[in-house]
Amino acid sequence: MKFNLSFVLLITFIKDIHGEHCEKGWPFPQDFLIGAASAAYQVEGGWNASGKGENNWDWFTHNKPWMIADQSNGDVACDSFHKYKKDVAIMKDIGFDFYRFSISWSRIFPTGFANDISKDGIKYYHDLIHELRSKGLEPFVTIYHWDHPQVLEQMGGWINEMMVDWFTDFSKIVFQEFGPKVKYFVTINEPSSFCYGGYGGTSKAPAWNLPLNAEYLCMHNVLKAHAKAYHMYYEKFRSTQNGIIGIALPCNHYFHKNEEDSITPDIAFQYDCGWMANPIFSKDGDYPKIMRERIDENSRIQGWPRSRLPKFTQTEVEYIRGTSDYFGLNHYTSYIAVPVQKEVNKGWANDRGFYQIVDPKWPVSASSWLRVVPEGFGGILRKITKEYGNTPIYVLENGYSDTGSLNDLDRINYYYSYLKEMLLAIKDGCNVKSYAAWSIMDNYEWTEGYNAHFGLLQVDFNDARRKRTYKNSAHWFKNLLQSRTLLPVQNCTNNN
Ligand SMILES: *[C@@H]1O[C@H](CO)[C@@H](O)[C@H](O)[C@H]1NC(C)=O
């Protein structure tokens, strides 16, 4: 189904004659960057092409297919390893300013370590970056988006502190090779997602399921690895490459259950977002005080010889604090935070002292964790600004999953209502500089397999050629990028 440009023009025209009945268009600020996002394992395929080594997701999906909703894997995915030129041509046509993609670690280091570098792996990303730049799109490079060589996982993955050095080795090659042509770097994508899901739980590789323990150890190493890569970039590369570098954090917004409860939503924010953000973006650094106090206390009550939340030395606190040029925000949804009382001699349930629920009135998506709550987007942008000051915010992921229709009005409504909240937050003084839609095309959605469709383009996964087809949301974004204005989705004469 083709989106009709004259429909948009008609809206604009009707708006002129019935202005008072219609919502106005919302212009984007000048210099605001709008892009689309993906990740290596979710789109590339070519899992063993050109000497690529096995990574943690290859191993996980091949050896534990029952952990994946449809028992599928990313062996071929969207085949972007072979079809990257097509992808770039599509993004050029839609008119995006940048493409956020990630580098497959085991494509660069097939045996896992820096003594064995794959020329073919490096060439693939040079080709992709060249293709983007020659079409006028900025490459926005995520160094780590959840896939690492399986041999590193065998050695403990993110629980092994050596991961800090291994990640730094990998980052160094990325900066050396691609830094001269890349202005935007993300070190690590969504630490809490893989620390919780992969080490504390079972929703991500390697599904260790060691809750209230392994996720804290994972995050501790991730924060150190991020900081070390950041410092290396500043000491060795920044003066010649002139890029910026940050981290992408997934932060939900939390509402209160009762009017009088102003505390629980803030506690929820600290556990959900502050856990990662406070060490980097706060004035004093380190984990949020509330986490320190409660987890220390719980650990003591439970008889652990030391706190389950590891401690940074003061030197480490200072080394990590301030290591991001922007706040990279991935935001999709919101929750209601409900307090639970502290139990005498038992401490705080789940370390946190709250649980989260949703309002049943919030519209659903194809992903159980994703409800449509646009006002939460404005809420989290204001909260981040309040907590961490004027650091520029780069929205690096936002999007909606459905079951795959080309006529994806729900997705368009999601983007419209979320973008409107973002523009309102900017008007209120939030320093938001960019926005990336997740995702450019339907892809491999981790343990949700191919069931959750987040794409602006549909990909036919039954077709060996992995044919890409525009959904209405892709046409909608094309119009938005031409006008640089957010226009109402509904024909406003119907709203009288
Ligand atoms: C790559 O993996 C496929 C199965 O996904 C297999 O058929 C093929 O032989 C492998 N190629 C190489 C070079 O190992």
Coordinates of C-alpha atoms and ligand atoms in Angstrom, one line a residue:
M1 CA 0.0 0.0 0.0
K2 CA 1.4 3.3 -1.0
F3 CA 1.4 6.3 1.3
N4 CA -0.3 9.2 -0.4
L5 CA 1.7 12.4 -0.3
S6 CA -1.4 14.4 -1.4
F7 CA -3.0 13.2 1.8
V8 CA -0.4 15.0 3.8
L9 CA -0.7 18.1 1.7
L10 CA -4.5 17.9 2.2
I11 CA -4.0 17.9 5.9
T12 CA -1.8 20.9 5.7
F13 CA -4.4 22.7 3.6
I14 CA -7.3 21.8 5.8
K15 CA -5.3 22.9 8.7
D16 CA -5.0 26.4 7.1
I17 CA -8.7 26.8 6.6
H18 CA -9.9 25.1 9.8
G19 CA -6.8 25.9 11.9
E20 CA -8.6 25.9 15.2
H21 CA -9.9 22.3 14.8
C22 CA -6.5 20.8 14.0
E23 CA -3.3 20.1 15.8
K24 CA -0.5 22.1 14.4
G25 CA 2.6 20.5 12.9
W26 CA 5.6 20.4 15.2
P27 CA 8.9 21.5 13.6
F28 CA 12.1 19.7 14.7
P29 CA 14.9 21.9 16.0
Q30 CA 17.6 22.9 13.5
D31 CA 20.5 20.5 13.5
F32 CA 18.4 17.8 15.1
L33 CA 19.6 14.4 13.8
I34 CA 17.1 11.7 12.8
G35 CA 18.2 8.2 12.1
A36 CA 17.4 4.5 12.1
A37 CA 19.0 1.7 14.1
S38 CA 20.0 -1.9 13.9
A39 CA 22.4 -4.3 15.5
A40 CA 24.9 -6.8 14.0
Y41 CA 23.5 -10.1 15.2
Q42 CA 19.9 -8.9 14.5
V43 CA 20.4 -8.1 10.8
E44 CA 23.8 -9.3 9.4
G45 CA 23.4 -13.0 9.1
G46 CA 26.6 -14.4 7.4
W47 CA 27.2 -16.1 10.7
N48 CA 30.2 -18.1 9.4
A49 CA 30.9 -16.0 6.3
S50 CA 34.4 -14.8 5.5
G51 CA 36.0 -16.6 8.5
K52 CA 33.8 -15.0 11.2
G53 CA 34.1 -16.8 14.5
E54 CA 31.3 -18.2 16.6
N55 CA 29.8 -15.7 19.1
N56 CA 27.7 -16.1 22.2
W57 CA 24.4 -15.7 20.3
D58 CA 25.5 -18.2 17.6
W59 CA 26.3 -20.7 20.3
F60 CA 23.2 -20.0 22.3
T61 CA 20.7 -20.2 19.5
H62 CA 22.4 -23.3 18.0
N63 CA 22.7 -25.2 21.3
K64 CA 19.6 -24.0 23.2
P65 CA 17.0 -23.3 20.5
W66 CA 14.2 -24.0 23.0
M67 CA 15.2 -20.8 24.7
I68 CA 14.0 -18.8 21.6
A69 CA 10.3 -18.3 21.1
D70 CA 10.3 -19.7 17.5
Q71 CA 13.5 -21.8 17.9
S72 CA 15.1 -19.6 15.2
N73 CA 18.5 -18.0 15.0
G74 CA 20.4 -15.1 13.3
D75 CA 22.4 -17.3 10.9
V76 CA 20.9 -15.4 8.0
A77 CA 18.6 -12.8 9.6
C78 CA 18.1 -10.0 7.1
D79 CA 21.4 -11.0 5.3
S80 CA 22.6 -7.5 5.6
F81 CA 26.1 -8.9 5.4
H82 CA 25.4 -9.3 1.7
K83 CA 22.7 -6.7 1.3
Y84 CA 24.1 -3.7 3.0
K85 CA 24.1 -1.6 -0.2
K86 CA 20.3 -2.2 -0.5
D87 CA 19.9 -1.2 3.1
V88 CA 21.8 2.1 2.6
A89 CA 19.9 2.9 -0.6
I90 CA 16.6 2.5 1.4
M91 CA 17.8 4.7 4.2
K92 CA 19.0 7.3 1.7
D93 CA 15.6 7.2 0.0
I94 CA 13.7 7.7 3.3
G95 CA 16.0 10.5 4.0
F96 CA 17.6 9.6 7.3
D97 CA 20.6 11.6 8.6
F98 CA 22.4 8.6 10.2
Y99 CA 22.4 4.9 10.5
R100 CA 23.2 3.4 13.9
F101 CA 24.6 -0.1 13.5
S102 CA 26.9 -2.3 15.5
I103 CA 30.2 -4.2 14.9
S104 CA 30.3 -8.0 15.2
W105 CA 33.2 -8.7 17.6
S106 CA 33.8 -12.2 16.3
R107 CA 33.8 -10.9 12.7
I108 CA 36.8 -8.8 13.6
F109 CA 38.5 -11.2 16.1
P110 CA 37.4 -14.7 14.8
T111 CA 39.3 -16.6 17.6
G112 CA 38.3 -14.0 20.2
F113 CA 41.6 -12.3 20.8
A114 CA 43.5 -9.4 19.3
N115 CA 46.4 -11.5 18.0
D116 CA 44.2 -12.7 15.1
I117 CA 42.4 -10.0 13.2
S118 CA 40.2 -10.7 10.2
K119 CA 40.9 -8.6 7.2
D120 CA 37.6 -9.6 5.6
G121 CA 35.7 -8.7 8.8
I122 CA 37.3 -5.3 8.8
K123 CA 36.6 -4.8 5.1
Y124 CA 32.9 -5.4 5.6
Y125 CA 32.6 -2.4 7.9
H126 CA 34.8 -0.2 5.7
D127 CA 32.5 -1.0 2.8
L128 CA 29.4 -0.3 4.9
I129 CA 30.8 3.0 6.2
H130 CA 32.0 4.0 2.7
E131 CA 28.5 3.3 1.3
L132 CA 26.8 5.3 4.0
R133 CA 29.1 8.3 3.6
S134 CA 28.9 8.3 -0.1
K135 CA 25.1 8.6 0.2
G136 CA 25.3 11.4 2.7
L137 CA 24.4 9.3 5.8
E138 CA 26.5 9.5 9.0
P139 CA 27.6 6.2 10.4
F140 CA 26.7 6.0 14.2
V141 CA 28.7 3.0 15.4
T142 CA 27.9 0.9 18.4
I143 CA 31.0 -1.1 19.3
Y144 CA 29.2 -3.7 21.4
H145 CA 25.5 -4.7 20.9
W146 CA 25.4 -8.0 22.9
D147 CA 27.5 -10.3 20.7
H148 CA 31.0 -11.3 21.7
P149 CA 33.2 -14.3 20.8
Q150 CA 31.9 -17.5 22.4
V151 CA 35.4 -18.3 23.7
L152 CA 35.1 -15.2 25.9
E153 CA 31.8 -16.5 27.2
Q154 CA 33.4 -19.8 28.0
M155 CA 35.8 -17.8 30.1
G156 CA 33.0 -16.2 32.1
G157 CA 31.9 -13.5 29.7
W158 CA 31.0 -10.2 31.5
I159 CA 31.5 -11.9 34.9
N160 CA 35.2 -12.2 34.2
E161 CA 37.0 -8.9 34.9
M162 CA 39.4 -9.7 32.0
M163 CA 36.4 -8.7 29.7
V164 CA 37.4 -5.1 30.5
D165 CA 40.7 -5.5 28.7
W166 CA 39.3 -7.7 25.9
F167 CA 36.7 -5.1 25.2
T168 CA 39.3 -2.4 25.2
D169 CA 41.4 -4.4 22.7
F170 CA 38.3 -4.7 20.4
S171 CA 37.5 -1.0 20.8
K172 CA 41.1 0.0 19.9
I173 CA 40.8 -1.8 16.5
V174 CA 37.4 -0.2 15.9
F175 CA 38.8 3.3 16.6
Q176 CA 42.0 2.7 14.6
E177 CA 40.2 1.3 11.5
F178 CA 36.9 3.2 11.4
G179 CA 37.5 6.2 13.6
P180 CA 38.8 8.4 10.8
K181 CA 35.4 8.1 9.1
V182 CA 33.1 7.9 12.1
K183 CA 32.0 10.9 14.2
Y184 CA 29.7 9.1 16.6
F185 CA 30.5 6.1 18.8
V186 CA 28.5 4.2 21.3
T187 CA 30.6 1.9 23.5
I188 CA 28.1 -0.5 24.9
N189 CA 24.4 -1.0 24.2
E190 CA 21.9 -1.4 27.1
P191 CA 24.1 -2.9 29.8
S192 CA 21.2 -3.8 32.1
S193 CA 19.4 -5.8 29.4
F194 CA 22.2 -8.3 29.0
C195 CA 23.4 -8.2 32.6
Y196 CA 19.8 -8.9 33.9
G197 CA 18.7 -11.1 31.0
G198 CA 21.9 -12.9 30.3
Y199 CA 23.6 -13.4 33.7
G200 CA 20.9 -12.7 36.3
G201 CA 18.1 -14.2 34.2
T202 CA 17.3 -16.3 31.1
S203 CA 15.9 -13.8 28.5
K204 CA 19.3 -13.2 26.8
A205 CA 22.4 -15.3 26.1
P206 CA 24.0 -17.0 28.0
A207 CA 20.9 -17.3 30.3
W208 CA 22.9 -18.1 33.4
N209 CA 20.0 -17.4 35.8
L210 CA 22.0 -16.2 38.8
P211 CA 19.6 -13.4 40.0
L212 CA 20.6 -10.7 42.5
N213 CA 24.2 -11.7 42.1
A214 CA 25.6 -12.1 38.5
E215 CA 23.9 -9.0 37.1
Y216 CA 25.7 -6.8 39.6
L217 CA 29.0 -8.4 38.8
C218 CA 28.3 -8.0 35.1
M219 CA 27.4 -4.3 35.4
H220 CA 30.5 -3.6 37.5
N221 CA 32.7 -4.9 34.6
V222 CA 30.7 -3.2 31.9
L223 CA 31.0 0.2 33.6
K224 CA 34.8 -0.3 33.8
A225 CA 35.1 -1.5 30.2
H226 CA 33.0 1.4 29.0
A227 CA 35.2 3.9 30.9
K228 CA 38.4 2.3 29.7
A229 CA 37.4 2.5 26.1
Y230 CA 36.2 6.1 26.6
H231 CA 39.6 7.2 28.1
M232 CA 41.5 5.4 25.3
Y233 CA 39.5 7.3 22.7
Y234 CA 40.2 10.6 24.4
E235 CA 43.9 9.9 25.0
K236 CA 44.8 8.3 21.6
F237 CA 42.2 9.1 19.0
R238 CA 40.0 12.1 19.8
S239 CA 42.5 14.8 18.8
T240 CA 42.8 13.5 15.3
Q241 CA 39.4 11.9 14.8
N242 CA 37.2 14.6 16.4
G243 CA 34.3 12.3 17.2
I244 CA 32.1 11.9 20.2
I245 CA 31.6 8.8 22.3
G246 CA 29.0 7.7 24.8
I247 CA 26.9 4.8 26.1
A248 CA 23.3 3.7 25.3
L249 CA 21.2 3.1 28.4
P250 CA 17.7 1.6 28.4
C251 CA 15.6 3.7 30.8
N252 CA 11.9 3.1 31.4
H253 CA 9.7 5.7 33.0
Y254 CA 7.9 5.0 36.3
F255 CA 4.7 6.4 37.5
H256 CA 3.3 6.3 41.0
K257 CA 0.4 4.1 42.1
N258 CA -0.9 6.5 44.7
E259 CA -0.9 10.3 44.4
E260 CA 0.9 10.7 47.8
D261 CA 3.7 8.4 46.8
S262 CA 6.4 10.6 45.3
I263 CA 9.3 8.3 46.5
T264 CA 8.7 4.9 44.8
P265 CA 9.0 6.2 41.2
D266 CA 12.3 7.8 42.0
I267 CA 13.6 4.6 43.7
A268 CA 12.5 2.6 40.6
F269 CA 14.4 5.1 38.4
Q270 CA 17.5 4.6 40.5
Y271 CA 17.4 0.8 40.2
D272 CA 16.4 0.8 36.5
C273 CA 18.4 3.7 35.1
G274 CA 20.6 5.2 37.9
W275 CA 22.4 1.8 38.4
M276 CA 24.1 2.5 35.0
A277 CA 23.8 6.3 34.8
N278 CA 24.7 7.5 38.3
P279 CA 28.3 6.2 38.0
I280 CA 28.8 8.0 34.7
F281 CA 26.6 11.1 34.7
S282 CA 26.1 12.2 38.4
K283 CA 28.1 14.8 40.1
D284 CA 29.5 12.3 42.7
G285 CA 29.6 9.2 40.6
D286 CA 29.3 5.6 41.9
Y287 CA 26.1 3.6 42.3
P288 CA 22.9 5.3 43.6
K289 CA 23.0 5.6 47.4
I290 CA 19.7 3.7 47.7
M291 CA 21.1 0.7 45.9
R292 CA 24.3 0.7 48.0
E293 CA 22.4 0.9 51.3
R294 CA 19.7 -1.6 50.5
I295 CA 21.8 -4.3 48.8
D296 CA 24.5 -4.0 51.5
E297 CA 21.9 -4.4 54.2
N298 CA 20.2 -7.3 52.4
S299 CA 23.5 -9.1 51.8
R300 CA 24.4 -8.7 55.5
I301 CA 21.0 -10.1 56.7
Q302 CA 21.3 -13.0 54.3
G303 CA 24.8 -13.9 55.6
W304 CA 26.9 -13.0 52.6
P305 CA 30.5 -12.3 53.6
R306 CA 30.5 -9.1 51.4
S307 CA 27.8 -7.1 49.6
R308 CA 26.4 -8.6 46.5
L309 CA 26.8 -5.2 45.0
P310 CA 30.5 -4.8 44.3
K311 CA 32.3 -1.7 45.4
F312 CA 34.3 0.7 43.3
T313 CA 37.5 2.2 44.8
Q314 CA 37.5 6.0 44.9
T315 CA 40.0 6.0 42.1
E316 CA 37.5 3.9 40.0
V317 CA 34.6 6.2 40.9
E318 CA 36.6 9.1 39.5
Y319 CA 37.8 7.1 36.5
I320 CA 34.2 6.2 35.5
R321 CA 32.5 9.5 36.3
G322 CA 32.1 11.8 33.3
T323 CA 33.0 9.2 30.7
S324 CA 30.3 10.1 28.2
D325 CA 29.9 13.0 25.7
Y326 CA 26.1 12.4 25.7
F327 CA 23.4 10.5 27.4
G328 CA 22.4 7.8 24.9
L329 CA 18.8 6.8 25.7
N330 CA 16.9 3.8 24.5
H331 CA 13.3 4.2 25.6
Y332 CA 10.2 2.2 24.7
T333 CA 7.8 1.9 27.6
S334 CA 6.7 2.8 31.2
Y335 CA 5.6 1.1 34.4
I336 CA 3.8 1.9 37.6
A337 CA 6.1 1.3 40.6
V338 CA 4.4 -0.2 43.6
P339 CA 6.2 -0.1 47.0
V340 CA 6.6 -3.1 49.2
Q341 CA 7.3 -2.7 52.9
K342 CA 10.6 -3.7 54.3
E343 CA 10.3 -6.9 56.2
V344 CA 12.0 -7.0 59.6
N345 CA 15.0 -9.3 59.6
K346 CA 14.5 -10.1 55.9
G347 CA 15.3 -6.8 54.3
W348 CA 14.0 -5.5 51.1
A349 CA 12.2 -7.9 48.7
N350 CA 14.4 -8.4 45.6
D351 CA 16.8 -5.8 46.9
R352 CA 14.5 -3.1 45.4
G353 CA 11.6 -2.6 47.7
F354 CA 9.1 -2.2 44.8
Y355 CA 7.5 -4.1 42.0
Q356 CA 6.3 -2.9 38.7
I357 CA 2.9 -3.2 37.1
V358 CA 1.2 -1.7 34.0
D359 CA -2.0 0.1 33.6
P360 CA -4.3 -2.3 31.7
K361 CA -5.6 0.7 29.7
W362 CA -2.1 1.2 28.1
P363 CA -2.2 -0.2 24.5
V364 CA -0.2 -3.4 24.0
S365 CA 2.3 -4.3 21.3
A366 CA 3.5 -7.7 19.9
S367 CA 6.1 -7.7 22.8
S368 CA 4.9 -8.5 26.3
W369 CA 7.2 -5.9 27.8
L370 CA 6.1 -3.0 25.5
R371 CA 3.0 -1.0 26.3
V372 CA 2.3 2.3 24.5
V373 CA 2.8 5.2 27.0
P374 CA 3.9 8.3 25.2
E375 CA 3.7 10.6 28.2
G376 CA 6.4 8.4 29.8
F377 CA 8.9 9.4 27.1
G378 CA 8.5 13.1 28.1
G379 CA 8.6 11.9 31.7
I380 CA 12.0 10.1 31.4
L381 CA 13.5 12.9 29.4
R382 CA 12.6 15.4 32.1
K383 CA 13.8 13.0 34.8
I384 CA 17.2 12.5 33.2
T385 CA 17.6 16.2 32.7
K386 CA 16.7 16.8 36.4
E387 CA 19.1 14.1 37.6
Y388 CA 22.1 14.7 35.4
G389 CA 21.8 18.3 34.2
N390 CA 22.3 19.6 30.7
T391 CA 24.3 16.7 29.1
P392 CA 23.0 16.3 25.5
I393 CA 20.6 13.4 25.2
Y394 CA 20.8 11.3 22.1
V395 CA 17.7 9.1 21.8
L396 CA 19.3 6.0 20.2
E397 CA 16.3 3.6 20.2
N398 CA 12.5 4.0 20.2
G399 CA 10.0 1.9 18.4
Y400 CA 7.0 -0.4 18.4
S401 CA 6.5 -4.1 17.6
D402 CA 3.5 -5.6 15.9
T403 CA 2.8 -8.8 14.0
G404 CA 4.0 -7.5 10.7
S405 CA 1.3 -5.7 8.6
L406 CA 2.4 -3.3 5.9
N407 CA -0.5 -1.1 6.9
D408 CA 1.1 -0.3 10.3
L409 CA -1.0 2.5 11.6
D410 CA -0.3 1.5 15.2
R411 CA 3.4 2.0 14.6
I412 CA 2.8 5.4 13.0
N413 CA 0.6 6.4 15.9
Y414 CA 3.3 5.3 18.3
Y415 CA 6.0 7.3 16.5
Y416 CA 3.8 10.3 16.3
S417 CA 2.7 10.4 19.9
Y418 CA 6.2 9.6 21.2
L419 CA 7.9 12.2 19.0
K420 CA 5.3 14.8 20.1
E421 CA 6.2 14.1 23.7
M422 CA 9.9 14.5 22.9
L423 CA 9.4 17.8 21.1
L424 CA 7.4 19.1 24.1
A425 CA 10.2 18.0 26.4
I426 CA 12.7 19.9 24.2
K427 CA 10.4 23.0 24.4
D428 CA 10.6 22.6 28.2
G429 CA 14.4 22.7 28.0
C430 CA 15.5 19.1 27.7
N431 CA 18.7 19.1 25.6
V432 CA 17.7 16.3 23.1
K433 CA 19.9 16.3 20.0
S434 CA 19.0 13.2 18.1
Y435 CA 16.5 10.5 17.6
A436 CA 16.8 7.0 16.1
A437 CA 13.9 4.8 15.2
W438 CA 14.2 1.1 16.1
S439 CA 14.3 -0.4 13.7
I440 CA 15.0 0.2 10.0
M441 CA 13.6 -3.3 9.2
D442 CA 12.1 -6.3 10.8
N443 CA 14.9 -8.4 12.2
Y444 CA 16.0 -11.1 14.7
E445 CA 14.5 -9.9 18.0
W446 CA 16.7 -12.0 20.3
T447 CA 14.7 -14.6 22.3
E448 CA 11.5 -13.3 20.7
G449 CA 12.9 -14.7 17.4
Y450 CA 11.2 -13.4 14.3
N451 CA 7.8 -13.0 16.1
A452 CA 8.2 -9.3 17.1
H453 CA 8.3 -7.0 14.1
F454 CA 9.9 -3.6 14.8
G455 CA 10.7 -2.6 11.3
L456 CA 9.8 0.4 9.1
L457 CA 10.4 -2.2 6.4
Q458 CA 9.1 -5.7 6.2
V459 CA 11.6 -8.4 5.5
D460 CA 10.4 -11.7 3.9
F461 CA 12.3 -14.2 6.0
N462 CA 10.9 -17.1 3.8
D463 CA 12.5 -15.6 0.7
A464 CA 16.1 -16.5 0.1
R465 CA 16.7 -13.0 -1.2
R466 CA 15.2 -11.5 2.0
K467 CA 13.1 -9.1 0.0
R468 CA 12.5 -5.7 1.8
T469 CA 9.1 -3.9 1.4
Y470 CA 8.2 -0.5 2.7
K471 CA 5.5 -0.3 5.3
N472 CA 3.3 2.7 5.7
S473 CA 5.5 3.9 8.6
A474 CA 8.5 4.1 6.2
H475 CA 6.5 6.4 3.9
W476 CA 5.4 8.3 7.0
F477 CA 9.1 8.8 8.0
K478 CA 10.0 9.9 4.5
N479 CA 7.4 12.6 4.6
L480 CA 8.5 13.6 8.1
L481 CA 12.1 13.9 6.9
Q482 CA 11.2 16.0 3.9
S483 CA 9.2 18.5 5.9
R484 CA 11.2 18.2 9.1
T485 CA 7.9 18.7 10.8
L486 CA 5.8 16.2 12.8
L487 CA 2.3 16.3 11.3
P488 CA -0.8 14.8 12.8
V489 CA -1.6 11.3 11.7
Q490 CA -5.4 11.6 11.6
N491 CA -7.3 13.7 9.2
C492 CA -8.1 16.5 11.6
T493 CA -11.5 17.4 10.1
N494 CA -12.8 14.2 11.7
N495 CA -11.9 15.5 15.1
N496 CA -14.3 18.5 15.2
Ligands
LIG1 C1 28.2 -22.2 7.4 O1 27.1 -22.6 8.1 C2 26.1 -23.4 7.3 C3 24.9 -23.7 8.1 O2 24.4 -22.5 8.7 C4 26.8 -24.6 6.7 O3 25.9 -25.2 5.8 C5 28.1 -24.2 5.9 O4 28.7 -25.3 5.5 C6 29.0 -23.3 6.8 N1 30.1 -22.8 6.0 C7 31.3 -22.8 6.5 C8 32.3 -22.2 5.6 O5 31.7 -23.3 7.5

